[in-house]
Coordinates of C-alpha atoms in Angstrom, one line a residue:
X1 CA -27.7 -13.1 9.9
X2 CA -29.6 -14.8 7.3
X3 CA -28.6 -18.0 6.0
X4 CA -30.1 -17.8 3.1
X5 CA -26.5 -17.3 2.1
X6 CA -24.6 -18.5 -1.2
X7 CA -22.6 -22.0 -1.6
X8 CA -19.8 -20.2 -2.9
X9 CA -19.6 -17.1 0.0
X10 CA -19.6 -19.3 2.2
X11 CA -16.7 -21.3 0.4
X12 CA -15.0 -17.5 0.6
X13 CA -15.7 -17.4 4.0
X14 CA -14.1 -20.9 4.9
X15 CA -11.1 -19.8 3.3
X16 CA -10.5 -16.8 5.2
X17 CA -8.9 -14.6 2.5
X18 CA -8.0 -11.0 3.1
X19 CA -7.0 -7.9 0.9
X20 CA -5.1 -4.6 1.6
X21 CA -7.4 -2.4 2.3
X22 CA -10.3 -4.5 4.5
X23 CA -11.0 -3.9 7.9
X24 CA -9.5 -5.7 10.6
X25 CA -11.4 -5.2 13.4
X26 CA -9.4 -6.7 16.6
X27 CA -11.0 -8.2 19.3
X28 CA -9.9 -6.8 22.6
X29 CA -9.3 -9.0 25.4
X30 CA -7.4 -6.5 27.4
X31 CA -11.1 -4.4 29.2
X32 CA -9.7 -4.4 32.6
X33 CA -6.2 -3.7 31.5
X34 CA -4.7 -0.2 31.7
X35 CA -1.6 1.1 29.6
X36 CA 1.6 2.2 31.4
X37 CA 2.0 4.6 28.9
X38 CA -0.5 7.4 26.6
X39 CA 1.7 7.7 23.3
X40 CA 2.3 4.7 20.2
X41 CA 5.2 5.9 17.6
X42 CA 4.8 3.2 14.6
X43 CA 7.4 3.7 12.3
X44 CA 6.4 2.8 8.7
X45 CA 8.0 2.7 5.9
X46 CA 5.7 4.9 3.3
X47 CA 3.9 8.0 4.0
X48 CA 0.1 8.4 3.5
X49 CA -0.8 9.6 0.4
X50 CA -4.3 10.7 1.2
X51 CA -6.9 10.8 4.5
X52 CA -9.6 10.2 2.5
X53 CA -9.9 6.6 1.9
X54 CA -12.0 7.0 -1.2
X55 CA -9.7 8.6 -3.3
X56 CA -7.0 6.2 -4.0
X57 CA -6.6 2.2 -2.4
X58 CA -3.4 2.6 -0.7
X59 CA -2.1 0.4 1.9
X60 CA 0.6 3.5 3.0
X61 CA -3.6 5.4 3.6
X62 CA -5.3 2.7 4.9
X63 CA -2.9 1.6 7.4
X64 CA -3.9 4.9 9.0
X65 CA -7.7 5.7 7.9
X66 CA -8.3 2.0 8.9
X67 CA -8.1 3.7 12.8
X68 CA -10.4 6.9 11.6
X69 CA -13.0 4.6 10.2
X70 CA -15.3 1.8 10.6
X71 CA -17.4 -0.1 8.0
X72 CA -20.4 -1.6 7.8
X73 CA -18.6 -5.1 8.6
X74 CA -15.5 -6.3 9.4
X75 CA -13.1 -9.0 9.6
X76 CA -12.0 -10.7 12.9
X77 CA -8.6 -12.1 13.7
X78 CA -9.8 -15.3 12.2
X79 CA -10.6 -13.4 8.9
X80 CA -14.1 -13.9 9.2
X81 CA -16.7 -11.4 8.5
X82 CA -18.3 -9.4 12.2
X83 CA -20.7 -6.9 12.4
X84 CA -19.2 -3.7 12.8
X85 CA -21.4 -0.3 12.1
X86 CA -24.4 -2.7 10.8
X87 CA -25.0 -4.8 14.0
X88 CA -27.0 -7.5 11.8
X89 CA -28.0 -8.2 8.2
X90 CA -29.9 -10.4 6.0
X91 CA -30.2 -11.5 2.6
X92 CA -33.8 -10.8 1.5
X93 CA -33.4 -12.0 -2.1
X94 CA -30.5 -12.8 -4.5
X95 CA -30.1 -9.5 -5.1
X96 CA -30.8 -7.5 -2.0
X97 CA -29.7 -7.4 1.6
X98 CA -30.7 -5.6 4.5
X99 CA -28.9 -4.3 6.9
X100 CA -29.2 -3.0 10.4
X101 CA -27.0 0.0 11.7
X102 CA -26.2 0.3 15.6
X103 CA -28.1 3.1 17.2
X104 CA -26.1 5.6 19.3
X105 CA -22.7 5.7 16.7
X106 CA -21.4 9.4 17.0
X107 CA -18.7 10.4 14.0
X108 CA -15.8 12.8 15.2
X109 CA -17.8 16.0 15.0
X110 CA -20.2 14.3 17.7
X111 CA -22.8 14.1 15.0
X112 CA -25.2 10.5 15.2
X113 CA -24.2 8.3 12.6
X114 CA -27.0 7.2 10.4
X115 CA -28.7 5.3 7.2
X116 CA -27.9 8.7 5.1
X117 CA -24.4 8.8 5.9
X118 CA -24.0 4.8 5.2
X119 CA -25.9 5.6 1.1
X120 CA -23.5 8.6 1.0
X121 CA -20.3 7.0 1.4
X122 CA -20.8 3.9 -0.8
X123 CA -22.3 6.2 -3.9
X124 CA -18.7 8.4 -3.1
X125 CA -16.8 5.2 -3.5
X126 CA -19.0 3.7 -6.5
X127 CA -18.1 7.6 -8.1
X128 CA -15.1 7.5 -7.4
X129 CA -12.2 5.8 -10.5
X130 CA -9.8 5.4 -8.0
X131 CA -11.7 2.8 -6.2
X132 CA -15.3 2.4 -7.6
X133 CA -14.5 -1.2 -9.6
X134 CA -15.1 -3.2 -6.6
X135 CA -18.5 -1.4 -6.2
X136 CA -19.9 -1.1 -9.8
X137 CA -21.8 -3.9 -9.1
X138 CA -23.9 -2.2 -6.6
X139 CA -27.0 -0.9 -8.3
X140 CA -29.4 0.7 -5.6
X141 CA -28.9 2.1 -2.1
X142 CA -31.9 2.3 -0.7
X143 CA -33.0 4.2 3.1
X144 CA -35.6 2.3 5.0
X145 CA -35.1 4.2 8.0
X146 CA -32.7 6.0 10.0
X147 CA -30.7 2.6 11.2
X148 CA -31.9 0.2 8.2
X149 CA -30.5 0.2 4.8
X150 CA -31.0 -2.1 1.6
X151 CA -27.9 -2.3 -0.9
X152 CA -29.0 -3.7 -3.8
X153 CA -26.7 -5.6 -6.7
X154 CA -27.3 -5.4 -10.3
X155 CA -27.0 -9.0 -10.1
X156 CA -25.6 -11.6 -7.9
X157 CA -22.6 -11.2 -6.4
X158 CA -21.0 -13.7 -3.5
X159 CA -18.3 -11.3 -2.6
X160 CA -20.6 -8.5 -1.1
X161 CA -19.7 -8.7 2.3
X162 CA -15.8 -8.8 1.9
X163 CA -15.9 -5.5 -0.4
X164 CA -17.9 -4.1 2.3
X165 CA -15.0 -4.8 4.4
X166 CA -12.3 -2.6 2.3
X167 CA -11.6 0.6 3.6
X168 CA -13.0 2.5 0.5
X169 CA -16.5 1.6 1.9
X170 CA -15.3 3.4 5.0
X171 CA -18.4 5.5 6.3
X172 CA -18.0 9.4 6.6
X173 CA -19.7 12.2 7.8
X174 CA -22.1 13.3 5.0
X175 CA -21.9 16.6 6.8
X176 CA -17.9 17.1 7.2
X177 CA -17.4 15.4 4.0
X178 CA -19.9 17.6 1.9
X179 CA -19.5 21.1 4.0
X180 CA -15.5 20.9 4.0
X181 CA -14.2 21.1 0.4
X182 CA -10.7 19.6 2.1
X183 CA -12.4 16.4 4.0
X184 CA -8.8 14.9 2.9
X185 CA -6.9 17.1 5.2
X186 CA -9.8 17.2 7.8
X187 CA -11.1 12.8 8.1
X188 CA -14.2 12.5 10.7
X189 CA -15.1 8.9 10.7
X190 CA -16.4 7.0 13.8
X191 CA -13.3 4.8 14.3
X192 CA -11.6 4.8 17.9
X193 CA -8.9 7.0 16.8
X194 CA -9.5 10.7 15.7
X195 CA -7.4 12.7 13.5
X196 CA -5.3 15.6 14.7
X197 CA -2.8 16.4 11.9
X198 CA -0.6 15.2 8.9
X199 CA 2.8 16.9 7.5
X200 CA 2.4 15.6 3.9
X201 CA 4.7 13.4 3.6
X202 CA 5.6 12.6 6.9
X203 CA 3.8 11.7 10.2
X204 CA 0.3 11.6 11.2
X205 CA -1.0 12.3 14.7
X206 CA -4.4 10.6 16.2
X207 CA -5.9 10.9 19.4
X208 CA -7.9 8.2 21.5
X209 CA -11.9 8.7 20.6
X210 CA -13.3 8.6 24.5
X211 CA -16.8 8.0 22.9
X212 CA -15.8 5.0 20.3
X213 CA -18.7 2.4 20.5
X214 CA -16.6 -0.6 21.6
X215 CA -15.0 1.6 24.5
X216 CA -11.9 4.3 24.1
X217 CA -8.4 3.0 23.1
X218 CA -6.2 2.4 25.8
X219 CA -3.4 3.9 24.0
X220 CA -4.3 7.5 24.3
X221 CA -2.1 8.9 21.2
X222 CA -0.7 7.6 18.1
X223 CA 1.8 8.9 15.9
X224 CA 2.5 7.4 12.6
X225 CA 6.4 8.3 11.8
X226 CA 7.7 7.8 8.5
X227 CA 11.1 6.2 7.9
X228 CA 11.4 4.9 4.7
X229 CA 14.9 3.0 5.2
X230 CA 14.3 -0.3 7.3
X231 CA 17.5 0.1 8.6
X232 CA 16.5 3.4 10.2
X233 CA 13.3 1.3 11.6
X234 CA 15.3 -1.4 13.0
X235 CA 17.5 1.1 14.6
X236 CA 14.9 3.5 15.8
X237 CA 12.9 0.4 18.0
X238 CA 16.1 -0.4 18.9
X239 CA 16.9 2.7 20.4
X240 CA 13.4 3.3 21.6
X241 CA 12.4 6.2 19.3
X242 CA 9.7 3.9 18.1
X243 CA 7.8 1.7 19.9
X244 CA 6.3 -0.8 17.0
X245 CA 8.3 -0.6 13.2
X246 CA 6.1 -2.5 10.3
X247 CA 7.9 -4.3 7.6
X248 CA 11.4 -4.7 9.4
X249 CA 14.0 -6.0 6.4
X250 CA 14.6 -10.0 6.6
X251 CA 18.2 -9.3 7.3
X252 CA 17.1 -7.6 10.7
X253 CA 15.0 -10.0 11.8
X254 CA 17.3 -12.4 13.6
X255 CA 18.5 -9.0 15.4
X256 CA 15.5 -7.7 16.8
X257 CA 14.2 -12.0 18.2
X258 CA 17.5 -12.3 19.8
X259 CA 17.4 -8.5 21.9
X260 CA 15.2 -9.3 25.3
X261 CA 13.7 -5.6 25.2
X262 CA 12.4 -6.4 21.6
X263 CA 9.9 -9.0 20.4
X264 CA 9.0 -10.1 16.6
X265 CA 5.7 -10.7 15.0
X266 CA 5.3 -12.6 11.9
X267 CA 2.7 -14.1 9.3
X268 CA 1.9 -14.7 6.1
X269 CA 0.0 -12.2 3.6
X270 CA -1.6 -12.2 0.8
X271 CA -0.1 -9.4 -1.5
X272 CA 1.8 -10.2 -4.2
X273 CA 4.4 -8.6 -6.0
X274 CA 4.7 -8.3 -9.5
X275 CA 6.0 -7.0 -12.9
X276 CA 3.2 -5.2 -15.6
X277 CA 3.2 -3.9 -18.9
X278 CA 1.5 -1.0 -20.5
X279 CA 0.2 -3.3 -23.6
X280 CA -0.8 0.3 -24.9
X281 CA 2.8 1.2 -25.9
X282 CA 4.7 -0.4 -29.1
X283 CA 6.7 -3.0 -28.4
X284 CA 5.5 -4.0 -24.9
X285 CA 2.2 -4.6 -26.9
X286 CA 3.6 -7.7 -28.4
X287 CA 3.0 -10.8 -26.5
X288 CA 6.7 -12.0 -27.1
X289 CA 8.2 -9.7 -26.1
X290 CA 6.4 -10.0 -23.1
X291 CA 7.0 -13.6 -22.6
X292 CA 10.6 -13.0 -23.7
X293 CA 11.2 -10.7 -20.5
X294 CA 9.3 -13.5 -18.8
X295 CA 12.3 -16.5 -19.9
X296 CA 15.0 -13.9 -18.9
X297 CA 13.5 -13.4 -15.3
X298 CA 14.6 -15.5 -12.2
X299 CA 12.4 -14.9 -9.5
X300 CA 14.1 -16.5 -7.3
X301 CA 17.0 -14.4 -7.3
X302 CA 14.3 -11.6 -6.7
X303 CA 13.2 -13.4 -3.6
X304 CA 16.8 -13.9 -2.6
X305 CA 18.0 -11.2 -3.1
X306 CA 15.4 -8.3 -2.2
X307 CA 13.7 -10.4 0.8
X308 CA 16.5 -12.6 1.8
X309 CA 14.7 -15.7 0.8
X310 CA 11.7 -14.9 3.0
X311 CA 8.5 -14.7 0.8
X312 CA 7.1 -17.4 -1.8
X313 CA 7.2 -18.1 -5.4
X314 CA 4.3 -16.6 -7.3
X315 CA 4.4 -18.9 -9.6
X316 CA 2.7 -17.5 -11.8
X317 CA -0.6 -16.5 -10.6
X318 CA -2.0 -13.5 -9.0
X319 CA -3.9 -15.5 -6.5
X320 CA -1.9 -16.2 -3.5
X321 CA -2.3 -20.5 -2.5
X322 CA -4.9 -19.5 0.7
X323 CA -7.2 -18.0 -2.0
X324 CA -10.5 -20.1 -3.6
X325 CA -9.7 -20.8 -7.2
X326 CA -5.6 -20.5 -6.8
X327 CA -4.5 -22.4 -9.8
X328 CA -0.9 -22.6 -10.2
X329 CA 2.1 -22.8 -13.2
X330 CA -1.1 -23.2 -16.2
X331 CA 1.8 -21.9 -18.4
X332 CA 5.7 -22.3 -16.9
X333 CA 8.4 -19.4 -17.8
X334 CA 11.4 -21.3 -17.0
X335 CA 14.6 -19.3 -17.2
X336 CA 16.1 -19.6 -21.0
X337 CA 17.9 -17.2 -22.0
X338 CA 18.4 -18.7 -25.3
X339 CA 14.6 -18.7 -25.6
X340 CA 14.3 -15.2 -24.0
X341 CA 16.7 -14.3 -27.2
X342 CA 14.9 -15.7 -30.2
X343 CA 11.2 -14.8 -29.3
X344 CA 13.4 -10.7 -28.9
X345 CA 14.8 -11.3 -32.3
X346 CA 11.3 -13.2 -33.9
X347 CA 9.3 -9.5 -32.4
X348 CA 12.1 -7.6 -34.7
X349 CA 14.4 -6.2 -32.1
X350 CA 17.3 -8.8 -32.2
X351 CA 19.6 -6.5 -30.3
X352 CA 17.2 -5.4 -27.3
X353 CA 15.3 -1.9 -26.4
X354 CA 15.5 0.6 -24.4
X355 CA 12.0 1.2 -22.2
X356 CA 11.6 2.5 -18.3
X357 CA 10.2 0.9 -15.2
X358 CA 8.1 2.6 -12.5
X359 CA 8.4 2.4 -9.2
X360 CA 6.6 3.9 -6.2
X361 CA 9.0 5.6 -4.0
X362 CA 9.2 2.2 -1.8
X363 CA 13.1 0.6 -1.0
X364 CA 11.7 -2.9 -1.4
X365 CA 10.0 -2.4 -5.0
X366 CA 13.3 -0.4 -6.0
X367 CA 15.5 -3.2 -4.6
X368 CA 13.5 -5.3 -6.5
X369 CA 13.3 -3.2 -9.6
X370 CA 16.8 -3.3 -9.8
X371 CA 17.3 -6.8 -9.6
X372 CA 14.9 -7.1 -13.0
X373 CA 17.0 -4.7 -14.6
X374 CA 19.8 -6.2 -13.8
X375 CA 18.6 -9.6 -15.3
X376 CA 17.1 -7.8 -18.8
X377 CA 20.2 -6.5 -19.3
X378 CA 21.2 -10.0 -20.2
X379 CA 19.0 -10.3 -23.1
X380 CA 20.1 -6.8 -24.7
X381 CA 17.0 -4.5 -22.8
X382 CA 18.3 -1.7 -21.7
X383 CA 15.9 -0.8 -18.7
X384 CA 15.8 2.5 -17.0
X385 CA 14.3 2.7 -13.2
X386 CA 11.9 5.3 -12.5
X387 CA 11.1 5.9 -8.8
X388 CA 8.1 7.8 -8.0
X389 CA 6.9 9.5 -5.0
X390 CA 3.5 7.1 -4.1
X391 CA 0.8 9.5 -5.0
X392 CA 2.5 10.7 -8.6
X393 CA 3.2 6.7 -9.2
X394 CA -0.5 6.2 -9.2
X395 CA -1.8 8.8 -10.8
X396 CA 0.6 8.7 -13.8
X397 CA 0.7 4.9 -14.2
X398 CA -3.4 5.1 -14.0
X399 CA -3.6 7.7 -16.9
X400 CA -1.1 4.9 -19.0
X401 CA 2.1 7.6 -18.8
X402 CA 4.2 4.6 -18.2
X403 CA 6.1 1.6 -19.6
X404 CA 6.9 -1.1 -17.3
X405 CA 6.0 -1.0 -13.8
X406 CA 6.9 -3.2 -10.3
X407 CA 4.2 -2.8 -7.7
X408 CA 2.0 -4.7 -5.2
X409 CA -1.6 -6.0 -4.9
X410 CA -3.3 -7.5 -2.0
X411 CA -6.2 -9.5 -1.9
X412 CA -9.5 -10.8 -0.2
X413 CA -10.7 -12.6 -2.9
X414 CA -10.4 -14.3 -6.5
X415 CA -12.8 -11.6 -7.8
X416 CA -11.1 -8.7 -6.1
X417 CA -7.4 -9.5 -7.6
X418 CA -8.3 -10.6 -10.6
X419 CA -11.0 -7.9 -11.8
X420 CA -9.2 -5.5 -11.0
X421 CA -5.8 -6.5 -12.4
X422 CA -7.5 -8.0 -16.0
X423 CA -11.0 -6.7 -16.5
X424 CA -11.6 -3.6 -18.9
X425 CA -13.8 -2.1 -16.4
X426 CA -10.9 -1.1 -14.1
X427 CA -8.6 0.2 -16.7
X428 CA -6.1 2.7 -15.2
X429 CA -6.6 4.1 -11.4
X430 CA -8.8 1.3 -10.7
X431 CA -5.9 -1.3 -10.9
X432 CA -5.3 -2.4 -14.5
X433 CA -2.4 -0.8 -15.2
X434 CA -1.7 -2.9 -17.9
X435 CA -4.8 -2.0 -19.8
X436 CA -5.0 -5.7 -21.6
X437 CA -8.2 -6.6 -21.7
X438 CA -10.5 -9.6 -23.7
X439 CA -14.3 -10.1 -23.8
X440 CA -13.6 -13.4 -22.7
X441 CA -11.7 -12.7 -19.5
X442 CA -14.3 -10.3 -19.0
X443 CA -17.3 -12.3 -19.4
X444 CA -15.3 -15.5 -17.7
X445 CA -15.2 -12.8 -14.3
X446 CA -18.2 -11.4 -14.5
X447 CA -20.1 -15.0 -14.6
X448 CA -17.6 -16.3 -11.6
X449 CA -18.8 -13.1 -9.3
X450 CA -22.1 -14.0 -10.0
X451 CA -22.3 -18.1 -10.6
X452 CA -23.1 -20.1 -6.9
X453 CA -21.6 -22.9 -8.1
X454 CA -18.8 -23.4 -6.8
X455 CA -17.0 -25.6 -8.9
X456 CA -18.0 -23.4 -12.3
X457 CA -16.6 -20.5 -10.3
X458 CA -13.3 -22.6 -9.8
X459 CA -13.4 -23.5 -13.0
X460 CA -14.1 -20.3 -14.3
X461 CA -11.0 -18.7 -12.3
X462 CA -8.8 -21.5 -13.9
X463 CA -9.6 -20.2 -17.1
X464 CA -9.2 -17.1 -16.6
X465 CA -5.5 -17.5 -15.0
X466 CA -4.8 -19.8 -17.7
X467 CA -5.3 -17.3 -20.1
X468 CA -3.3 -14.2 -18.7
X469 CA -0.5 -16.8 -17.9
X470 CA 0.1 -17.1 -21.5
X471 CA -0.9 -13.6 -22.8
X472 CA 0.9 -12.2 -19.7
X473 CA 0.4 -8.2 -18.9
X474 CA 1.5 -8.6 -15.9
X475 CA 4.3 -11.6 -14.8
X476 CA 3.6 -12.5 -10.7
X477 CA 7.2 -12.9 -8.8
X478 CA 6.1 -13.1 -4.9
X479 CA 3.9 -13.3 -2.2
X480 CA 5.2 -11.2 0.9
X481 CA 5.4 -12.2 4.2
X482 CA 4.6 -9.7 7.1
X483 CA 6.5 -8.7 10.0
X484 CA 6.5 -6.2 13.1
X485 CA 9.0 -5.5 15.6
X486 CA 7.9 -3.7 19.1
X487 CA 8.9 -3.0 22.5
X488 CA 8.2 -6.0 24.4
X489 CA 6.1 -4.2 26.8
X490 CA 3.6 -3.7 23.8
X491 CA 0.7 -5.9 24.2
X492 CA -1.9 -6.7 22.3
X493 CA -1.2 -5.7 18.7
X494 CA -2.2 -8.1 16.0
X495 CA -0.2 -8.7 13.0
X496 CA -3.0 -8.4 10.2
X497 CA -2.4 -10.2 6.7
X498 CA -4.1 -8.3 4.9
X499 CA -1.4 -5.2 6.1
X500 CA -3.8 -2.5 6.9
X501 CA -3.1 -3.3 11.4
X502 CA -5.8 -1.8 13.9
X503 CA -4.3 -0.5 16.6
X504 CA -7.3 -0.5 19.0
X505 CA -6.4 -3.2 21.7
X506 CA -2.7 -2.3 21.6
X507 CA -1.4 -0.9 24.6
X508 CA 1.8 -0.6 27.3
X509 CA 2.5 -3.1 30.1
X510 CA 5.8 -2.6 32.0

């Protein structure tokens, strides 16, 4: 690779962010290992919503398409960028960079993977609203040959590589994808696991790819099993109907380190959870109100209660402590009730409202739902929770259907979190759900993507989190912390921060 590369990506690179959604490609050190046994049941907690991974970014998706696909690049178990489908790359200018594919790559249909299918899946993601505002930037796709291709930026950008790591950049089959009108309920990628079928709304089924270019899986078959209660995961590994269970609940955890045919894996993430507004409706619209709601919350309690303690203060940011520019408490919320009371009373409602908050169908975000309703309550806000099934969630809080909402965002980057969270351009499916938007935040982003000065770019990002700190559309409450139980004659799996685990190395010892 080139190293005609930017200060400030290779800042990024040093500090080894990740996002939901990014490829974690897994380095194998298992060749000469065999598994004991064909078949991996993963209990998770929420169903797919789509196959396609450039419809919607969904970690509940991408926790499955990230086995159907590859990318052009990847990131390793240290979190730095690999080669994955593009074997090497170089910058030629500011603007462009060139990159070379591996020869030989065959998608699921046996069909050579090549330079067209690379140009038609990043112009289906730019297309596409659901996921096209962390590829707007890209202005030019261009073929060179079969196995070289030139993506070229309107301008500058530092963060080219990580987006080129998120699962919406995912390369398909031109063919499949452009000759079957369902590609959704029919994937073909190149990734070592091939789809074999999906009961909406319940499990998936994959099969080993014998002819995957880092060599076939060793775990043969892998069935993705929802059970949406983590009690029901907790006992299901313990039983052995499952034989790995992601996101077991804090309270099990002691449970599964201290049984000898189980085993616990644990680390830190970068997803946040948080409360938004839609600033489009009256009343939410008014900034004290909004900072109101913010006096009368106790995130604490949230953290206490919903996680049992185990995940970390916000503190009011969107950027998790591990990411470049992380700029913590620029405006402090601490709980008042008194205060929470007179800004109510100064907005004109003195005696409270009634409004709704929107949930996807997820136990953790209703848990945790609950717990802010249960708080409003105590400044007259009479708050009704609305849990969604994952896919209607989206779609209706994306068109702006919605009042309050209580969801999660992961991230691989300043840029990635906070563009799509506060900039105009990703108003609605894109990820501002809020829809508050300035020219200034959105000229402060768009010069921090682009600047390679480091410190502006810090300083820049500062700004920026200054700003929504005290205008708050959205109020940050925690950063999660990841954990899987498993069998303990599962080997080889890797806990990924950024959520979205590749299976590919995992397999059975006795």
């Amino acid at each position: 690779m080139s190293r005609k590369i930017s200060v400030l990506l290779i800042v990024f690179i040093l500090i080894g962010s990740v996002i939901a959604g990014c490829s974690n490609q897994t380095a194998s050190d298992t060749k000469d290992t065999k598994s004991t046994k064909d078949t991996l049941i993963i209990g998770v907690p929420d169903a797919p919503v789509y196959m396609d991974p450039q419809i919607q970014a969904s970690v509940a998706t991408y926790r499955v398409t990230t086995q159907i696909f590859d990318r052009l690049v990847a990131l390793d178990n240290n979190m730095k960028i690999v080669p994955a489908l593009a074997e090497s790359w170089e910058v030629e200018n500011p603007t462009t960079t060139l990159f070379h594919l591996r020869k030989g790559v065959k998608f699921h249909n046996g069909e050579e993977m090549k330079a067209e299918d690379v140009k038609f899946s990043l112009e289906r993601a730019i297309k596409n609203e659901g996921v096209n505002y962390n590829y707007l930037i890209i202005k030019d796709i261009i073929i060179v040959d079969d196995y070289t291709i030139k993506i070229v930026t309107k301008q500058p950008f530092n963060a080219l590589l990580y987006r080129l790591t998120l699962d919406a950049a995912s390369i398909v089959s031109k063919k499949a994808a452009t000759n079957d009108k369902d590609f959704n309920a029919h994937p073909v990628g190149t990734g070592p696991y091939k789809f074999v079928s999906w009961d909406l709304g319940g499990d998936v089924v994959l099969e080993a790819n014998p002819d995957y270019y880092r060599g076939a899986p060793k775990v043969k078959k892998l069935i993705f099993k929802h059970i949406p209660e983590a009690i029901n995961r907790s006992i299901s590994l313990e039983t052995g109907e499952i034989d790995l269970a992601y996101d077991l609940a804090t309270t099990d955890l002691k449970k599964v380190k201290s049984n000898k045919n189980l085993k616990l894996e644990e680390t830190t993430s970068t997803t946040e959870y948080y409360l938004g507004f839609n600033t489009q409706k009256p009343i939410l619209d008014d900034v004290r109100v909004r900072k109101a709601i913010a006096y009368a919350l106790k995130p604490q309690d949230i953290i206490d209660i919903v996680f049992n303690g185990i995940a970390t203060p916000a503190r009011n940011t969107m950027l998790a402590p591990n990411l470049f520019g992380y700029t913590p408490e620029t405006v402090k919320y601490d709980y008042n009730l008194d205060k929470a009371k007179s800004l109510l009373a100064e907005a004109g409602h003195p005696n409270g409202f009634k409004t709704t908050l929107w949930v996807p169908d997820t136990q953790i975000l209703k848990s945790a739902a609950e717990v802010v309703q249960g708080q409003l309550s105590k400044i007259g806000i009479d708050v009704q929770v609305k849990m969604m099934q994952s896919g209607a969630f989206y779609s209706s809080t994306g068109k702006g259907e919605h009042d309050m909402f209580f969801m999660t965002k992961t991230s691989i980057d300043p840029d990635s979190m906070l563009r799509a969270i506060y900039h105009s351009e990703a108003f609605g499916l894109s990820g501002n759900r809020s829809f508050w938007a300035t020219k200034e935040v959105d000229a402060k982003l768009d010069r921090a993507s682009v600047t390679t000065d480091s410190n502006e770019a810090k300083q820049l990002y500062a700004e920026v989190q200054k700003t929504v700190a005290d205008q708050l559309p959205v109020i940050p409450i925690a950063i999660e912390h990841l954990n899987a139980g498993m069998q303990s004659t599962v080997k080889g799996f890797n806990l990924y921060p950024g959520k979205t685990h590749s299976i590919y190395g995992t397999y059975f010892e006795k």
